[in-house]
Tab-separated table of C-alpha atoms in Angstrom:
chain	number	residue	atom	x	y	z
A	1	UNK	CA	-8.369	-185.538	-55.690
A	2	UNK	CA	-6.409	-187.726	-53.358
A	3	UNK	CA	-2.694	-188.008	-52.951
A	4	UNK	CA	-1.196	-191.269	-54.196
A	5	UNK	CA	2.336	-191.922	-53.031
A	6	UNK	CA	4.926	-194.377	-54.170
A	7	UNK	CA	5.522	-197.204	-51.715
A	8	UNK	CA	8.924	-195.756	-50.790
A	9	UNK	CA	7.224	-192.624	-49.441
A	10	UNK	CA	4.703	-194.690	-47.517
A	11	UNK	CA	7.552	-196.613	-45.897
A	12	UNK	CA	9.320	-193.404	-44.827
A	13	UNK	CA	6.183	-191.566	-43.668
A	14	UNK	CA	4.559	-194.441	-41.801
A	15	UNK	CA	6.468	-193.853	-38.518
A	16	UNK	CA	5.210	-190.234	-38.447
A	17	UNK	CA	1.606	-191.322	-38.030
A	18	UNK	CA	-1.718	-190.619	-39.653
A	19	UNK	CA	-1.860	-187.876	-42.301
A	20	UNK	CA	1.931	-187.482	-42.321
A	21	UNK	CA	1.993	-186.855	-46.082
A	22	UNK	CA	-0.601	-184.099	-45.798
A	23	UNK	CA	1.261	-182.520	-42.876
A	24	UNK	CA	4.660	-182.498	-44.596
A	25	UNK	CA	3.199	-181.191	-47.858
A	26	UNK	CA	1.335	-178.400	-46.039
A	27	UNK	CA	4.403	-177.592	-43.914
A	28	UNK	CA	6.569	-177.414	-47.045
A	29	UNK	CA	4.165	-174.989	-48.704
A	30	UNK	CA	4.036	-172.915	-45.535
A	31	UNK	CA	7.829	-172.779	-45.204
A	32	UNK	CA	8.110	-171.815	-48.886
A	33	UNK	CA	5.797	-168.843	-48.148
A	34	UNK	CA	3.217	-170.127	-50.634
A	35	UNK	CA	0.326	-170.394	-48.147
A	36	UNK	CA	-0.484	-168.964	-44.761
A	37	UNK	CA	-0.210	-170.781	-41.462
A	38	UNK	CA	-3.977	-171.123	-41.207
A	39	UNK	CA	-4.235	-172.461	-44.763
A	40	UNK	CA	-1.444	-174.966	-44.091
A	41	UNK	CA	-3.073	-176.154	-40.872
A	42	UNK	CA	-6.373	-176.609	-42.708
A	43	UNK	CA	-4.686	-178.521	-45.557
A	44	UNK	CA	-3.039	-180.789	-42.995
A	45	UNK	CA	-6.449	-181.227	-41.338
A	46	UNK	CA	-5.002	-180.021	-38.036
A	47	UNK	CA	-5.950	-177.300	-35.595
A	48	UNK	CA	-3.693	-174.307	-34.944
A	49	UNK	CA	-2.047	-175.757	-31.835
A	50	UNK	CA	-1.518	-179.227	-33.285
A	51	UNK	CA	-0.016	-177.872	-36.518
A	52	UNK	CA	2.254	-175.562	-34.505
A	53	UNK	CA	3.329	-178.460	-32.276
A	54	UNK	CA	4.173	-180.660	-35.263
A	55	UNK	CA	6.102	-177.847	-36.991
A	56	UNK	CA	8.215	-177.434	-33.879
A	57	UNK	CA	8.609	-181.189	-33.500
A	58	UNK	CA	9.767	-181.866	-37.062
A	59	UNK	CA	11.290	-178.553	-38.208
A	60	UNK	CA	12.338	-176.773	-35.004
A	61	UNK	CA	10.263	-173.803	-36.157
A	62	UNK	CA	6.795	-172.584	-35.472
A	63	UNK	CA	4.627	-169.712	-36.550
A	64	UNK	CA	6.445	-166.941	-38.401
A	65	UNK	CA	5.297	-163.754	-40.036
A	66	UNK	CA	5.999	-163.430	-43.753
A	67	UNK	CA	4.944	-160.569	-45.981
A	68	UNK	CA	3.469	-162.971	-48.527
A	69	UNK	CA	0.876	-164.419	-46.165
A	70	UNK	CA	0.531	-161.986	-43.263
A	71	UNK	CA	-2.651	-160.379	-44.615
A	72	UNK	CA	-4.427	-163.729	-44.864
A	73	UNK	CA	-3.356	-164.640	-41.317
A	74	UNK	CA	-4.578	-161.284	-39.986
A	75	UNK	CA	-7.944	-161.831	-41.666
A	76	UNK	CA	-8.162	-165.282	-40.093
A	77	UNK	CA	-7.438	-163.837	-36.649
A	78	UNK	CA	-10.059	-161.127	-37.179
A	79	UNK	CA	-12.658	-163.761	-38.141
A	80	UNK	CA	-11.808	-165.857	-35.107
A	81	UNK	CA	-12.105	-162.849	-32.831
A	82	UNK	CA	-15.481	-161.955	-34.305
A	83	UNK	CA	-16.713	-165.527	-33.806
A	84	UNK	CA	-15.635	-165.460	-30.171
A	85	UNK	CA	-17.279	-162.090	-29.448
């Protein structure tokens, strides 16, 4: 399924660059505590650092710990640590 936006959204999002709609949708879900940081970054098709940078750039916030998603983020960190070992 792809996201189809009205022209008005395209006009507003265009200055924010490629995949702006995906980023803002993922960031909105993350800020609403509906998905974890890692899930939001993946939905936006961005790496951890790039998603964090864009959050700070557009929302003046970055990574935060929320009860609703902390377990998923901890599991992601554990997987990453195991891959690096």
